[in-house]
Short mmCIF file of C-alpha atoms in Angstrom, two decimals:
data_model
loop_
_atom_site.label_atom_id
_atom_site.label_comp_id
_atom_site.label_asym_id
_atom_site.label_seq_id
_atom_site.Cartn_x
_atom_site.Cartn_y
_atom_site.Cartn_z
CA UNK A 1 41.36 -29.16 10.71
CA UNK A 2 39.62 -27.76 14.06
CA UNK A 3 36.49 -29.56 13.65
CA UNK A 4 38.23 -33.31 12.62
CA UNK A 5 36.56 -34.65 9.69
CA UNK A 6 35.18 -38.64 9.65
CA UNK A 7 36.53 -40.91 7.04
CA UNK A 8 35.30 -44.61 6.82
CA UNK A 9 37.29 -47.25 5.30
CA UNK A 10 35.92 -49.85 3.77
CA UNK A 11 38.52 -52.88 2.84
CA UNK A 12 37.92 -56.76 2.93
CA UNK A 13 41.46 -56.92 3.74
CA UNK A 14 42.42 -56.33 7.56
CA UNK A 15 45.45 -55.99 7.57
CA UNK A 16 45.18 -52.81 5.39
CA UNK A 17 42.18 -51.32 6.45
CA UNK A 18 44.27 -51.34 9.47
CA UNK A 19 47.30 -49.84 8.12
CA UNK A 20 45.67 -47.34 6.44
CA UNK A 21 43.19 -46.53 9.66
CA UNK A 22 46.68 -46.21 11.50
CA UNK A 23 48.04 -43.36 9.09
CA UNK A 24 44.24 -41.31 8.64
CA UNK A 25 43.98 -41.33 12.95
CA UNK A 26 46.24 -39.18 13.09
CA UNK A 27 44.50 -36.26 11.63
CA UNK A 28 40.99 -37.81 11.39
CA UNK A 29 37.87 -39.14 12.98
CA UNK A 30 38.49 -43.21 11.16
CA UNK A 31 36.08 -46.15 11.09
CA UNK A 32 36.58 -49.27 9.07
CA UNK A 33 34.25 -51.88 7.67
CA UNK A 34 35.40 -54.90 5.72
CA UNK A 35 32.14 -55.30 3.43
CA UNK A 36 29.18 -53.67 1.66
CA UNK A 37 27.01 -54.60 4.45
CA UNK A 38 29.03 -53.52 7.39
CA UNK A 39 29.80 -50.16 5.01
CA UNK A 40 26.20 -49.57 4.65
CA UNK A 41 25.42 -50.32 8.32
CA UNK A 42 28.50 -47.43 9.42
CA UNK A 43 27.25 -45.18 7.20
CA UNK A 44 24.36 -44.37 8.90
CA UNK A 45 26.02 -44.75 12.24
CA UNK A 46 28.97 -43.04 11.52
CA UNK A 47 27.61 -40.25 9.26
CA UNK A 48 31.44 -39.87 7.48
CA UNK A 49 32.48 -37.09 5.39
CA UNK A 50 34.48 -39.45 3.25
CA UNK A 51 34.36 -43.04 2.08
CA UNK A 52 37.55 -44.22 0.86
CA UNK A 53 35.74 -47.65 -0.60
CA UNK A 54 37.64 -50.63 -2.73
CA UNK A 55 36.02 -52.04 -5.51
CA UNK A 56 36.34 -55.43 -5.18
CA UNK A 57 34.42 -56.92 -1.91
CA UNK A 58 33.14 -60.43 -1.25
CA UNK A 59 29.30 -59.58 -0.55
CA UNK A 60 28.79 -56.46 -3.32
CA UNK A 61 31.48 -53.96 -5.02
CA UNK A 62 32.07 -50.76 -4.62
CA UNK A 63 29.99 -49.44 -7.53
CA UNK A 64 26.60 -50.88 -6.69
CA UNK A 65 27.78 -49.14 -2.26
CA UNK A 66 28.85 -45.74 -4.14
CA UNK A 67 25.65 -46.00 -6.27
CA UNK A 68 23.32 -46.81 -2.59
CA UNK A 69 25.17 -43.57 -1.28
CA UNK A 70 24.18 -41.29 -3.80
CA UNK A 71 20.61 -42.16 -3.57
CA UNK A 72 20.39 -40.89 -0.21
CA UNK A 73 20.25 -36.85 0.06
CA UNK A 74 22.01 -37.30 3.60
CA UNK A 75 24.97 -38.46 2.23
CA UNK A 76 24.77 -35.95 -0.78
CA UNK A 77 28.24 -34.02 0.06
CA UNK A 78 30.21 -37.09 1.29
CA UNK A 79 33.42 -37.93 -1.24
CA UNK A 80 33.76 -41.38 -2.11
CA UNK A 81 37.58 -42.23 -3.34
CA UNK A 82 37.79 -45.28 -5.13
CA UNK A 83 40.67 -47.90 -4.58
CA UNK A 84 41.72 -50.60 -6.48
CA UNK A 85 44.65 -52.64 -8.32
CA UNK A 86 44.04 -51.91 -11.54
CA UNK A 87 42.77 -48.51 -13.17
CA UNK A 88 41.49 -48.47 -16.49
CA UNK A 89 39.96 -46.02 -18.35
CA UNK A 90 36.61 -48.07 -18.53
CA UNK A 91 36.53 -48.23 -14.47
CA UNK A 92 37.17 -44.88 -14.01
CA UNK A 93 34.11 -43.84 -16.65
CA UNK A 94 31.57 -46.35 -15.25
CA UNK A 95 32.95 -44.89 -11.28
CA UNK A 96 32.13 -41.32 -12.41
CA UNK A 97 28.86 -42.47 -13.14
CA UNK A 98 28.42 -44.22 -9.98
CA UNK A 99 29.23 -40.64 -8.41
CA UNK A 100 32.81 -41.62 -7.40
CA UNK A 101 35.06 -38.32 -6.88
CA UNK A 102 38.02 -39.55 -7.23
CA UNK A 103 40.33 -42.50 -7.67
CA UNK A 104 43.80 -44.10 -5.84
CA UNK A 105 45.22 -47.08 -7.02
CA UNK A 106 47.13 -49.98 -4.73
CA UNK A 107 49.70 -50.83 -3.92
CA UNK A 108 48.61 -46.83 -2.04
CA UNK A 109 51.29 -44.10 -1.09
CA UNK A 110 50.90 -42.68 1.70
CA UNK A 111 51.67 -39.53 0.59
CA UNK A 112 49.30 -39.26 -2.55
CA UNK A 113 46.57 -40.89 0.00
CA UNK A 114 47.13 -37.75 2.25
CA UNK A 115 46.98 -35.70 -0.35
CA UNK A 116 43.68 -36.63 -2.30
CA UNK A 117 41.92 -36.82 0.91
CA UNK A 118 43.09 -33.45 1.88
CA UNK A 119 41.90 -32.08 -1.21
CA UNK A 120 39.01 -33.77 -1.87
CA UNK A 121 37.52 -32.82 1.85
CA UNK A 122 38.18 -29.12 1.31
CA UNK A 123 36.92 -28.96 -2.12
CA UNK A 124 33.50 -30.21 -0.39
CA UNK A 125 33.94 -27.64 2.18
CA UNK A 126 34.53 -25.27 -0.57
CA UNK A 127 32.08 -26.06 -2.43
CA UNK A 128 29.73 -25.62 0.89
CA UNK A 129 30.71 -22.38 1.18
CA UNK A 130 29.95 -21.40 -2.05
CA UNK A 131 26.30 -22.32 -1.95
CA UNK A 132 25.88 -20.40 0.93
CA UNK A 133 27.46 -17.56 -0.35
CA UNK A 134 25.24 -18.41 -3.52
CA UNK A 135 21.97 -18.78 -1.36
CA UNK A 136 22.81 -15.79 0.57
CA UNK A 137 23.56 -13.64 -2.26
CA UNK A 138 19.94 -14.78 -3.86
CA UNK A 139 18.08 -14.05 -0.88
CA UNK A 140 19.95 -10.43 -0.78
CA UNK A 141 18.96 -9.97 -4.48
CA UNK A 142 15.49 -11.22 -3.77
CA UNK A 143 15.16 -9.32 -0.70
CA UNK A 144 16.26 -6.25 -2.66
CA UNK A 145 13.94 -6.57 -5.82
CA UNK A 146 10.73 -7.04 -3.32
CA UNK A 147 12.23 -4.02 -1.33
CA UNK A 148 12.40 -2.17 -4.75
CA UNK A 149 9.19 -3.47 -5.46
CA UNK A 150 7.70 -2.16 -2.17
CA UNK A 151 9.02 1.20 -2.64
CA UNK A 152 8.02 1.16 -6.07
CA UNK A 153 4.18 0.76 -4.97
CA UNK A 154 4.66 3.72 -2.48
CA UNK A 155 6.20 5.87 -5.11
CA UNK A 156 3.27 5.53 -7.44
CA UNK A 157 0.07 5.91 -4.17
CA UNK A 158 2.37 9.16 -3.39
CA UNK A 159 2.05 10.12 -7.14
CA UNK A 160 -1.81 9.17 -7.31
CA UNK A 161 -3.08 10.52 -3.93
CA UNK A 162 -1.75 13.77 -5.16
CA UNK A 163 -4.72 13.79 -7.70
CA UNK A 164 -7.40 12.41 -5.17
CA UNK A 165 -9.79 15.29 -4.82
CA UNK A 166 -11.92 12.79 -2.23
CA UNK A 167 -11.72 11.21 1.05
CA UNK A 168 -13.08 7.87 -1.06
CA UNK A 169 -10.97 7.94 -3.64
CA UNK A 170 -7.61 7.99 -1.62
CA UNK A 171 -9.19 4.88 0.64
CA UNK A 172 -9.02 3.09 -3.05
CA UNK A 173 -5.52 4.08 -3.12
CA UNK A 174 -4.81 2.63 -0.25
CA UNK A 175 -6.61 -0.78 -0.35
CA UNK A 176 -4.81 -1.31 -4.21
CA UNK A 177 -1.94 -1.51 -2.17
CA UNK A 178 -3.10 -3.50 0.82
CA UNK A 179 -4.66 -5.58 -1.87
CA UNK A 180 -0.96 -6.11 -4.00
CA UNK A 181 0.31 -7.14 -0.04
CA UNK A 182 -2.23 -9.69 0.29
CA UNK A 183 -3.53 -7.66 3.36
CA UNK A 184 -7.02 -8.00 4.48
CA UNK A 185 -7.69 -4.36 5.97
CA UNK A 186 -10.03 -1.54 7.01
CA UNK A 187 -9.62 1.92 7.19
CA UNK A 188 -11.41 4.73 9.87
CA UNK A 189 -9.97 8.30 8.35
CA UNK A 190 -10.69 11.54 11.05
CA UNK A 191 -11.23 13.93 8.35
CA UNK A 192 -12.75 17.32 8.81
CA UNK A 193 -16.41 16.76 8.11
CA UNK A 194 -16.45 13.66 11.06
CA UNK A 195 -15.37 9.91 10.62
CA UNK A 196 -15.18 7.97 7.53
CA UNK A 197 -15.12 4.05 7.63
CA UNK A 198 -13.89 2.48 5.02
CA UNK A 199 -13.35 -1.22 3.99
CA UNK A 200 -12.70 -2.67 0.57
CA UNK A 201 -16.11 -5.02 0.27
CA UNK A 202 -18.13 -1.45 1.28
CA UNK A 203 -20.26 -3.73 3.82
CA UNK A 204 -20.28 -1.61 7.21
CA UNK A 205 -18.57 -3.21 9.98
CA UNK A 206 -19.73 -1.33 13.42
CA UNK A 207 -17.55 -3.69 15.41
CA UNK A 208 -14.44 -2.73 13.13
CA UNK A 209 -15.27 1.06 13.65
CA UNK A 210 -15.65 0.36 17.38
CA UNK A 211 -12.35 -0.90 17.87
CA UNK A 212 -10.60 1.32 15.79
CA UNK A 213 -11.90 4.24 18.01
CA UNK A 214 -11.05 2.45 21.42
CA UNK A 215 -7.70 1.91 20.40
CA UNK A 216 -6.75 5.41 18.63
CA UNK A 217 -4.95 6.14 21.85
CA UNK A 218 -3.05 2.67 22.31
CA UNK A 219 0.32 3.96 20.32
CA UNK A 220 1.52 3.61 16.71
CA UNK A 221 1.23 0.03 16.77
CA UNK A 222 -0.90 -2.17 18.73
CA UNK A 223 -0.53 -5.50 18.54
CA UNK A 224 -3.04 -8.38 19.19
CA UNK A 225 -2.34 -11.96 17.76
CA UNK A 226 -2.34 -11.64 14.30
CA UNK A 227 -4.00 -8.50 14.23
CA UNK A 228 -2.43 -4.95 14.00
CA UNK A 229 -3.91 -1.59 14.28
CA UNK A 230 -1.24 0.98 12.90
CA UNK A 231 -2.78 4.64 14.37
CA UNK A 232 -1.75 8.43 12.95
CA UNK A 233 -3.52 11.81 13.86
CA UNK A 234 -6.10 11.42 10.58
CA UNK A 235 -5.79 7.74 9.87
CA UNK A 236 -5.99 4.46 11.65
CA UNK A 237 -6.00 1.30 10.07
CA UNK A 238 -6.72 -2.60 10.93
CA UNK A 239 -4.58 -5.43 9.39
CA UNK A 240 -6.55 -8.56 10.20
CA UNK A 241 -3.49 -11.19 8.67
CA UNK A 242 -0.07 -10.04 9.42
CA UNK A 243 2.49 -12.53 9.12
CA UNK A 244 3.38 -12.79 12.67
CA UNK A 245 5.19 -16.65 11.89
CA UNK A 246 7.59 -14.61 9.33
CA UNK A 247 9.78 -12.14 11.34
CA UNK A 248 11.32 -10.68 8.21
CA UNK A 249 8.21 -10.28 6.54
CA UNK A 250 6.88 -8.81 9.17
CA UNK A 251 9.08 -6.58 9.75
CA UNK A 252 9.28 -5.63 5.82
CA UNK A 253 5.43 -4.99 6.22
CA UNK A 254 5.20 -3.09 9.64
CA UNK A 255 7.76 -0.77 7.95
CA UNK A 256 6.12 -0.32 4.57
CA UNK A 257 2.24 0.36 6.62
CA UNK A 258 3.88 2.60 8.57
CA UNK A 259 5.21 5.00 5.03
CA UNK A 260 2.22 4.62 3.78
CA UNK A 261 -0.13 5.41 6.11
CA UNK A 262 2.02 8.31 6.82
CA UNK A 263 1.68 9.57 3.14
CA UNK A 264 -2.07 9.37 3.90
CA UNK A 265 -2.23 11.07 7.52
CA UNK A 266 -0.76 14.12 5.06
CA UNK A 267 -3.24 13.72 2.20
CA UNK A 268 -6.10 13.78 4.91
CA UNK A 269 -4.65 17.08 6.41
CA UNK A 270 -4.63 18.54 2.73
CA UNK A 271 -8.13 17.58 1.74
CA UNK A 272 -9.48 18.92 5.00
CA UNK A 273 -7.37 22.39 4.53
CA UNK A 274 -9.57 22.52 0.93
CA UNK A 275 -12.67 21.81 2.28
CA UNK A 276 -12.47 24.20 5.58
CA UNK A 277 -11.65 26.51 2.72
CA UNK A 278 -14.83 25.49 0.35
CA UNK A 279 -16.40 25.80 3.63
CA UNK A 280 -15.14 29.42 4.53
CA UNK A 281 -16.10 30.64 0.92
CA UNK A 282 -19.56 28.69 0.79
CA UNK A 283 -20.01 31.08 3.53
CA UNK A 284 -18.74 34.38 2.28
CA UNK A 285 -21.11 33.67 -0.89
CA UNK A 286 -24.14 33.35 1.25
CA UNK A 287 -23.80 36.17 3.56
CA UNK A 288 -22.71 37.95 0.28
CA UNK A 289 -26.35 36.65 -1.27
CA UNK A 290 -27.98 37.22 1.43
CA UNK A 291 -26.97 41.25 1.31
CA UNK A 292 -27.75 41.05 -2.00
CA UNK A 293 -31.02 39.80 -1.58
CA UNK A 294 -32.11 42.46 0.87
CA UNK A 295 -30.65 45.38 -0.79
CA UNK A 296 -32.37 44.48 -3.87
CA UNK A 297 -35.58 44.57 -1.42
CA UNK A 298 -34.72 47.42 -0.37
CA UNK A 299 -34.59 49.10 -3.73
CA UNK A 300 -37.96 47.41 -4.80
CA UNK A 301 -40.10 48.51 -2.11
CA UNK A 302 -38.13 52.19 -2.18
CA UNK A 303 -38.88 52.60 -6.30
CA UNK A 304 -42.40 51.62 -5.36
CA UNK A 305 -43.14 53.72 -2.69
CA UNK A 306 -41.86 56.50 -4.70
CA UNK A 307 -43.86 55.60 -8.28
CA UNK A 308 -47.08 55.56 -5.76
CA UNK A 309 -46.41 58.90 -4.45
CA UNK A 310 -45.17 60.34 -7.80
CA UNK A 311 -48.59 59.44 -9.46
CA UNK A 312 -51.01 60.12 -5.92
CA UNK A 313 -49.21 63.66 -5.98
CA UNK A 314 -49.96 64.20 -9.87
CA UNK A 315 -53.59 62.82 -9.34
CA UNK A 316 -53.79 65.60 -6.22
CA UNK A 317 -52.49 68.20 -8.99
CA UNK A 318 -55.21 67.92 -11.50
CA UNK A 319 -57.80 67.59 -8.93
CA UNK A 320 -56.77 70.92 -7.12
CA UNK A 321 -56.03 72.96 -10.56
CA UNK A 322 -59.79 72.04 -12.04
CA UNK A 323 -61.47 73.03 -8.63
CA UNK A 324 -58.74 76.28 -9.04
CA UNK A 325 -59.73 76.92 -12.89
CA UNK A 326 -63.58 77.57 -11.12
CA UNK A 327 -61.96 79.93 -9.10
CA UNK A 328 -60.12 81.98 -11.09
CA UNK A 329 -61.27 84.43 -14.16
CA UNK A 330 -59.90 82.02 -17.36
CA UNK A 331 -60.73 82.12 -20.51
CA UNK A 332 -61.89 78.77 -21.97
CA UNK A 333 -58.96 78.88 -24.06
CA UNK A 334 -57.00 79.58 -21.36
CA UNK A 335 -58.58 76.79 -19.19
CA UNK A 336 -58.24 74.35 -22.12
CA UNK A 337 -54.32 75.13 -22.44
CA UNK A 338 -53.73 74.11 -18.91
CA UNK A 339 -55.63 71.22 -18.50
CA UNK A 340 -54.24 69.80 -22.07
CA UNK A 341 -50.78 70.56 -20.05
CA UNK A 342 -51.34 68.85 -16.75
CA UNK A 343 -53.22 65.87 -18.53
CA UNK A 344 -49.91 65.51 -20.63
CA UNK A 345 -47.90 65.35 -17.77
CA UNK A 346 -50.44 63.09 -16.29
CA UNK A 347 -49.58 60.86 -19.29
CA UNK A 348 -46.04 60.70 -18.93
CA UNK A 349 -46.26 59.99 -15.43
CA UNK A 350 -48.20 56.80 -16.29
CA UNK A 351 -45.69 55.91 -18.39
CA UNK A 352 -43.02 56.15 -16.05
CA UNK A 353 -45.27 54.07 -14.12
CA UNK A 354 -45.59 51.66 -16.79
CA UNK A 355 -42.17 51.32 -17.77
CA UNK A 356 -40.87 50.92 -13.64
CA UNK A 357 -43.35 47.58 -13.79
CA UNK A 358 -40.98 46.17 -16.04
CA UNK A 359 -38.39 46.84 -13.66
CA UNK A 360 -40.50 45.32 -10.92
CA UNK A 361 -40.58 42.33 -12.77
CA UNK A 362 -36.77 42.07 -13.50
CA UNK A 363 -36.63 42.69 -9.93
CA UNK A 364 -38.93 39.87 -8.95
CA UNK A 365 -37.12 37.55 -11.50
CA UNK A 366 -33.61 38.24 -9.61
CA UNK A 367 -35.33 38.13 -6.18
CA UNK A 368 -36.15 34.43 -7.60
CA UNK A 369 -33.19 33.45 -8.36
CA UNK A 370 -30.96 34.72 -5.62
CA UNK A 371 -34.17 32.88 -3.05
CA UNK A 372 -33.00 29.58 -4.88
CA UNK A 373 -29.18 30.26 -4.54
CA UNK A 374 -29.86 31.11 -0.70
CA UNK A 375 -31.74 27.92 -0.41
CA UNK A 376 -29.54 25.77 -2.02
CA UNK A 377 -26.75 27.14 0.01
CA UNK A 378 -28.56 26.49 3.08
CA UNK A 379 -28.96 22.86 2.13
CA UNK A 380 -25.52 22.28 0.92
CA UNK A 381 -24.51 23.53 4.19
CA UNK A 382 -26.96 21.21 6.62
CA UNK A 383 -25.47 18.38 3.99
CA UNK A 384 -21.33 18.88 5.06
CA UNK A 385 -22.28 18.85 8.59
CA UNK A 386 -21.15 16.33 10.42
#
């Protein structure tokens, strides 16, 4: 083996421990002790990887050592072969329980003695190995199902901030998230109607919003102790707790911000393209009302100016035919026919007139309405500025 593997042997006989140190030497790291106490005292000395231990000692056996061995976690993976004269089936049972792993008895051969040390110290090694692979294939699987899980939680903010119609409600999207990573953050978007900063207690934090804005320009990530500002063209954020002692995790969270954030830098950009758009046609309709408004003016005092001349030119008429009528050689009958004629006329012109106030007032109840709409417009307007 390239790293040589320690054996102690523990034997109140000297002449054997001796014999059998001679033979393990050769391929091992050896140590003998020739009682429970001296086999105690090496163990923690000598640290071996295998305890070939006899039963029978003058000061304690071997069951009560094996049984001190297995108590102690640092000596958890050591092999402990038992050796003694006689083997029966009641020694063997009451060794198992001890924790013994295997059994040799005496007078000992050589070769068997090779053998079941050989095999014992590379089914430990084996065995090792295994957990490793075991741990390592756990931590994979775990590492995998938070991974999944991570993407998972991106997967369904891409799906909702699709149907956020609101710079406020997407910041709730994101600090669901932040809140499922046990991240304490706060969010400054640049969105088209001026900076929004949002945090998830709603409490204002002017020193937050300060630093955000000094650092906009310090990269993607700035880093400051445990503190990380992650910065995009419409978003930045603040993480006040990354877990700067847990490189992995870190990592694992740097990377997930940094998808997420990027998912919102796009939703920002949409939501401002709708609202430079409500914008644009807020403005259309109230240049539109506003030509409305005056046209309809326009009409009004036109219609107006007309009904007064209309009835100031019929009121001229009758006033010019009756000094005429003195004038000229009529007949009463004649006089009366005329006068019953223009008076007529006079008649229906003040109906005309009559009838065109009703249309004033229809025109002063639009002119009403499209004052409010012009006002309102106005005030929506001064509201969205920034």
């Amino acid at each position: 083996m390239n790293n040589r593997s320690k054996i102690l042997i523990v034997d109140d006989d000297k002449g054997n421990c001796k014999r059998l140190n001679k033979l393990l030497s050769v391929s091992y790291k050896t140590q003998c002790a020739n009682s429970g106490k001296e086999c105690l005292t090496a163990l923690e000395s000598f640290h071996p990887d295998l305890c070939l231990l006899d039963i029978v000692l003058p000061d304690m056996d071997g069951y009560e050592i094996c049984q001190h061995i297995r108590k102690n976690p640092k000596f958890s993976e050591t092999v402990i072969i038992f050796v003694s004269g006689r083997l029966s089936t009641e020694s063997i049972i009451k060794g198992y329980e001890c924790g013994a792993n295997d059994y040799i008895t005496k007078p000992i051969n050589d070769i068997v003695l090779a053998q079941k040390v050989d095999l014992n110290l590379k089914s430990v090694t084996t065995e090792r190995e295994l957990r490793e692979e075991v741990k390592l294939s756990t931590n994979t699987a775990f590492t995998a199902m938070r991974e999944t899980s991570d993407y998972g939680q991106l997967i369904n903010f891409m799906r909702d901030s699709l149907e956020c119609t609101s710079y406020e409600a997407l910041t709730e999207q994101v600090f669901k998230i932040t809140d499922e990573m046990q991240l304490n953050a706060t969010l400054k978007l640049y969105t088209a109607t001026g900076e929004l900063d949002m945090n998830p207690s709603g409490i204002s934090r002017p020193l937050e919003s300060e630093l955000l804005t000094r650092c906009r320009n310090q990269g993607r990530f700035f880093d400051f102790q445990s503190r990380t500002i992650i910065n995009f063209d419409h978003v930045s954020v603040l993480i006040k707790n990354m877990p700067i002692n847990d490189k992995e995790k870190y990592g694992r969270v740097r990377d997930m911000l940094a998808t997420l954030l990027t998912a919102v830098n796009a939703q920002v950009n949409i939501l401002d393209q709708i609202k430079r758009s409500e914008t644009l046609h807020d403005s259309l309709l109230h240049a539109t009302i506003q030509d409305v408004h005056g046209a309809i003016q326009k009409i009004e005092a036109t219609t107006r100016s007309q009904e007064q001349r209309s009835m100031k030119t019929m009121d001229g008429l009758i006033h010019d035919m009756e000094g005429s009528m003195m004038r000229i050689d009529l007949t009463d009958a004649q006089e009366s026919s005329l006068l019953t004629i223009l008076k007529k006329a006079a008649q229906e012109m003040s109906h005309i007139y009559e009838n065109s106030l009703d249309i004033d007032n229809q025109f002063n109840s639009v002119m009403k309405k499209m004052s409010k709409l012009i006002m309102g417009q106005g005030n929506k307007e001064l509201n969205e500025r920034p």
